[in-house]
Short mmCIF file of C-alpha atoms in Angstrom, two decimals:
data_model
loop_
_atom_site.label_atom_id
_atom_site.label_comp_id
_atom_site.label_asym_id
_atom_site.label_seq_id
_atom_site.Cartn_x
_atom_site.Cartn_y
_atom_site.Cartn_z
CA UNK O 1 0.00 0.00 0.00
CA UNK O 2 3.01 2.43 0.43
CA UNK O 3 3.78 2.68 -3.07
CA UNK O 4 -0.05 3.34 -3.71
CA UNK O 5 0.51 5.86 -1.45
CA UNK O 6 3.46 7.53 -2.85
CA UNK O 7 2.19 7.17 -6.38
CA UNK O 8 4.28 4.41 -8.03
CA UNK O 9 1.40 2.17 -8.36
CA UNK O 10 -2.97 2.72 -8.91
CA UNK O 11 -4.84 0.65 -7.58
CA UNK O 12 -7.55 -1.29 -10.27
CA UNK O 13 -10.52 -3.61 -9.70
CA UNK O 14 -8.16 -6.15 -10.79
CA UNK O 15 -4.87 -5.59 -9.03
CA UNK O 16 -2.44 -2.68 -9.44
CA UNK O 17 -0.95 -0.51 -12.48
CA UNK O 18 1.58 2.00 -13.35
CA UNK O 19 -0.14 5.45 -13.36
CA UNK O 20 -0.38 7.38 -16.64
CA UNK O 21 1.28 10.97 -16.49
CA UNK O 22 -0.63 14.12 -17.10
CA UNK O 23 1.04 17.26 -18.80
CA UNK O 24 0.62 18.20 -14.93
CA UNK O 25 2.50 15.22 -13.68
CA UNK O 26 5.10 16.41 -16.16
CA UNK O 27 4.81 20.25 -15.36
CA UNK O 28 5.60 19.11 -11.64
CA UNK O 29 8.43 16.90 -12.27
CA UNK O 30 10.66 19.18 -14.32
CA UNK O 31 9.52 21.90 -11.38
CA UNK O 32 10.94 19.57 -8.85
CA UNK O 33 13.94 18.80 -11.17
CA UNK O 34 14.82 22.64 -11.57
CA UNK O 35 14.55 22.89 -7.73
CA UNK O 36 16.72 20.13 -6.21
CA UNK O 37 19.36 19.32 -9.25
CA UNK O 38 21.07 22.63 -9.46
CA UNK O 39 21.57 22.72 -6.03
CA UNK O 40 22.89 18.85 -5.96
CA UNK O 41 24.89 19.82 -9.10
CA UNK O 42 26.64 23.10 -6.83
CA UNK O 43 27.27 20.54 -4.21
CA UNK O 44 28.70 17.89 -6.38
CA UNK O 45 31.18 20.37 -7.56
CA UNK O 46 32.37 20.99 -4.71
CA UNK O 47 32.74 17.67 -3.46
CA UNK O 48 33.53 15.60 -6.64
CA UNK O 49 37.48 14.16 -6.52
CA UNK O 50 39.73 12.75 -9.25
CA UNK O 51 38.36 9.24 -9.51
CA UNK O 52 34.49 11.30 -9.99
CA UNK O 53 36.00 13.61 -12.36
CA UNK O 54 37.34 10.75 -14.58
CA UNK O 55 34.53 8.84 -14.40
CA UNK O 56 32.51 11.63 -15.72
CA UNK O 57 35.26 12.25 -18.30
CA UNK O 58 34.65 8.82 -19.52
CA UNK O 59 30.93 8.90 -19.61
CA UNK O 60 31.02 12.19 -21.56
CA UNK O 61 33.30 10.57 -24.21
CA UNK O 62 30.83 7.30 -24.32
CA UNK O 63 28.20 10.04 -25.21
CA UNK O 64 29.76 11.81 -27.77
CA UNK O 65 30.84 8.42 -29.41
CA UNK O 66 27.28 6.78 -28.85
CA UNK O 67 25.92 10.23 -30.40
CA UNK O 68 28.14 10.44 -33.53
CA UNK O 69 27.26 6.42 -33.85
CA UNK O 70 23.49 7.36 -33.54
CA UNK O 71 23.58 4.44 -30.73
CA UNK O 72 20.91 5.54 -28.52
CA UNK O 73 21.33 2.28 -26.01
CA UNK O 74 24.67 3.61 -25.10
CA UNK O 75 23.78 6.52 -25.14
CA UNK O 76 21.21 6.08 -22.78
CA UNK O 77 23.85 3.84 -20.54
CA UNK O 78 26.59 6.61 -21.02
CA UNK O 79 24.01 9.44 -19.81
CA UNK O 80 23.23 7.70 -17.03
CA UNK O 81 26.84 6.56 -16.07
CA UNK O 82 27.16 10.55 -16.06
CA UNK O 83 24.21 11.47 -13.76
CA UNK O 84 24.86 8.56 -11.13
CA UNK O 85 28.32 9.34 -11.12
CA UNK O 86 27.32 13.50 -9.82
CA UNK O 87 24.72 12.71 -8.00
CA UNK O 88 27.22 9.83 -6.11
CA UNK O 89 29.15 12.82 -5.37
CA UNK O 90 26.28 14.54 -3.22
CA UNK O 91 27.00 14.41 0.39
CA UNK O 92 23.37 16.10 1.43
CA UNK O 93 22.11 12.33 2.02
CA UNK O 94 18.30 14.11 1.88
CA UNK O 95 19.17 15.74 -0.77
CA UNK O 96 20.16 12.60 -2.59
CA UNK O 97 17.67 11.02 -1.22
CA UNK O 98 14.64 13.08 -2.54
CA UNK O 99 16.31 13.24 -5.88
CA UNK O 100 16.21 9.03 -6.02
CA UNK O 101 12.67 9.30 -5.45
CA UNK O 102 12.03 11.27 -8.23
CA UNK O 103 14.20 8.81 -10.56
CA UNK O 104 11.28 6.44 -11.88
CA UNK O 105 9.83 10.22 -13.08
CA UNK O 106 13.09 11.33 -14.52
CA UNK O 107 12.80 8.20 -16.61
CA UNK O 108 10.13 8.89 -18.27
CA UNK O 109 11.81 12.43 -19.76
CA UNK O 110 14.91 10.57 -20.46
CA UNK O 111 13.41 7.32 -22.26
CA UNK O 112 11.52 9.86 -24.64
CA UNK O 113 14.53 12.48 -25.31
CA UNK O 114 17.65 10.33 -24.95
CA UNK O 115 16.71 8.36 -28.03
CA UNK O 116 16.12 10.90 -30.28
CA UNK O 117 19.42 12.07 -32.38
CA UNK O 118 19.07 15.35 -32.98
CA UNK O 119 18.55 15.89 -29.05
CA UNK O 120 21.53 13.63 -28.04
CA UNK O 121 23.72 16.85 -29.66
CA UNK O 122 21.71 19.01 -26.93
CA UNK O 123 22.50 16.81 -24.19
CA UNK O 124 25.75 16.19 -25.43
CA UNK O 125 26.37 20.01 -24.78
CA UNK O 126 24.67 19.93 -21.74
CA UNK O 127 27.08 17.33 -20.26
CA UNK O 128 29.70 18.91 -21.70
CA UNK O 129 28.82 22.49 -19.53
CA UNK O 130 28.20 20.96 -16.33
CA UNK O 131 31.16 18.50 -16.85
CA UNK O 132 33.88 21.89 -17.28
CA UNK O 133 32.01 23.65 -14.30
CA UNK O 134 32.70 20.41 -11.92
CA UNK O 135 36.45 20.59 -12.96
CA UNK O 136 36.84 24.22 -12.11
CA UNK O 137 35.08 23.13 -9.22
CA UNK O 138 32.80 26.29 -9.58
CA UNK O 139 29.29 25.65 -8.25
CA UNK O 140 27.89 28.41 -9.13
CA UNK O 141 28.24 27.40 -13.05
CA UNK O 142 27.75 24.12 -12.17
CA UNK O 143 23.75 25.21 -10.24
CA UNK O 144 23.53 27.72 -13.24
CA UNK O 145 24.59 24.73 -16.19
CA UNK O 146 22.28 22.67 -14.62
CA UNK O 147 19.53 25.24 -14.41
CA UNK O 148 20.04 25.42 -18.62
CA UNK O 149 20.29 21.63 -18.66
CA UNK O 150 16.87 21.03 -17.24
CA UNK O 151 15.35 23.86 -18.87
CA UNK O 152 16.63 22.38 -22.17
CA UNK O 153 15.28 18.73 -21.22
CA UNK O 154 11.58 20.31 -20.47
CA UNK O 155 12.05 21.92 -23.86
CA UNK O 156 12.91 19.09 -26.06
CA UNK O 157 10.40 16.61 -24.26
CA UNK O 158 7.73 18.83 -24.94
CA UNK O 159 8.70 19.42 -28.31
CA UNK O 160 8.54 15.71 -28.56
CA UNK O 161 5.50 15.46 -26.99
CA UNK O 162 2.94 17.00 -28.59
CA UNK O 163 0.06 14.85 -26.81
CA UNK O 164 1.23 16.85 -23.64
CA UNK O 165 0.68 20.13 -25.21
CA UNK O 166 -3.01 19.16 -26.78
CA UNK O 167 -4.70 17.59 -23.80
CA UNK O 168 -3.42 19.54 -21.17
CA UNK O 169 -4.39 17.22 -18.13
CA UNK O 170 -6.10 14.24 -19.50
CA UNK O 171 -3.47 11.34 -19.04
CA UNK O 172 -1.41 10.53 -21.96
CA UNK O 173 -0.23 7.45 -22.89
CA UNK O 174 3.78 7.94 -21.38
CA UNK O 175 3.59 5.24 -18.21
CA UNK O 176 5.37 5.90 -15.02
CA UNK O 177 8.54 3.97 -15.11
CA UNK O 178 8.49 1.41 -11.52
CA UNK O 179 11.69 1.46 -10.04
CA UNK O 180 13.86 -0.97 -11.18
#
């Protein structure tokens, strides 16, 4: 009943089911995304040491490879290698912790954009930003990069989206991802 409760499941007359998102849903999830990441990504450049820089140096350059290849699976794997590997480096453990929660939501955005090519050069750009503001170990770029990085994400699913944009908050057919 606790994931009922905290939304990861909906309860049927024949069991339980992933909810549907609503252009709501996804309106809230990018305005919990622009409130928490920045502020992980600020910390996470502050704390982030040589074995987190080069594993983020080596996830970028998976990216870029997987881009130019137009191999969206490791792309996708690359990506995420990138984001685990920052938020790893958060030492706010509620902070981390509220982020996780919001993962199976995240999905969602990043199973839609991280496939599609032309976007993977956006993200690609993106990584590449936040990447040079955790080696100069400035958080301020690093909040502000990922400010632009989310903002950019919200933009391109959208644009990718245009069920969201039509219905405004009759559920669409984009399932909640469970967590995995």
């Amino acid at each position: 009943m606790q994931l009922v409760h905290e939304g990861y499941l909906v309860g049927t007359t024949r069991g339980f089911t992933l909810p549907t998102l609503t252009a709501t849903d996804v309106a809230n999830i990018f305005e919990v995304r622009r409130l928490l990441e920045p502020r992980a990504a600020a910390h996470a450049a502050r704390t982030l040491d040589a074995v987190g820089l080069k594993t983020l140096a080596a996830a970028l350059q998976e990216a870029e490879a997987a881009a130019v290849a137009g191999d969206a699976d490791s792309f996708f794997q690359a990506n995420s290698a990138f984001r685990n590997c920052w938020l790893g480096a958060v030492e706010n453990d509620r902070l981390s912790q509220t982020i996780a929660r919001f993962a199976d939501h995240v999905l969602v955005v990043r199973l839609k954009t991280l496939s599609h090519q032309p976007t993977q050069a956006v993200i690609v750009a993106g990584m590449r930003a936040i990447y040079d503001a955790f080696v100069k170990r400035d958080a301020v770029a690093a909040y502000d990069r990922m400010t632009h990085f989310i903002q950019n994400a919200e933009e391109r699913f959208m644009k990718l989206s245009p069920p969201l944009q039509q219905f405004n908050d009759e559920a669409v057919s984009i399932p909640r991802q469970g967590k995995s």
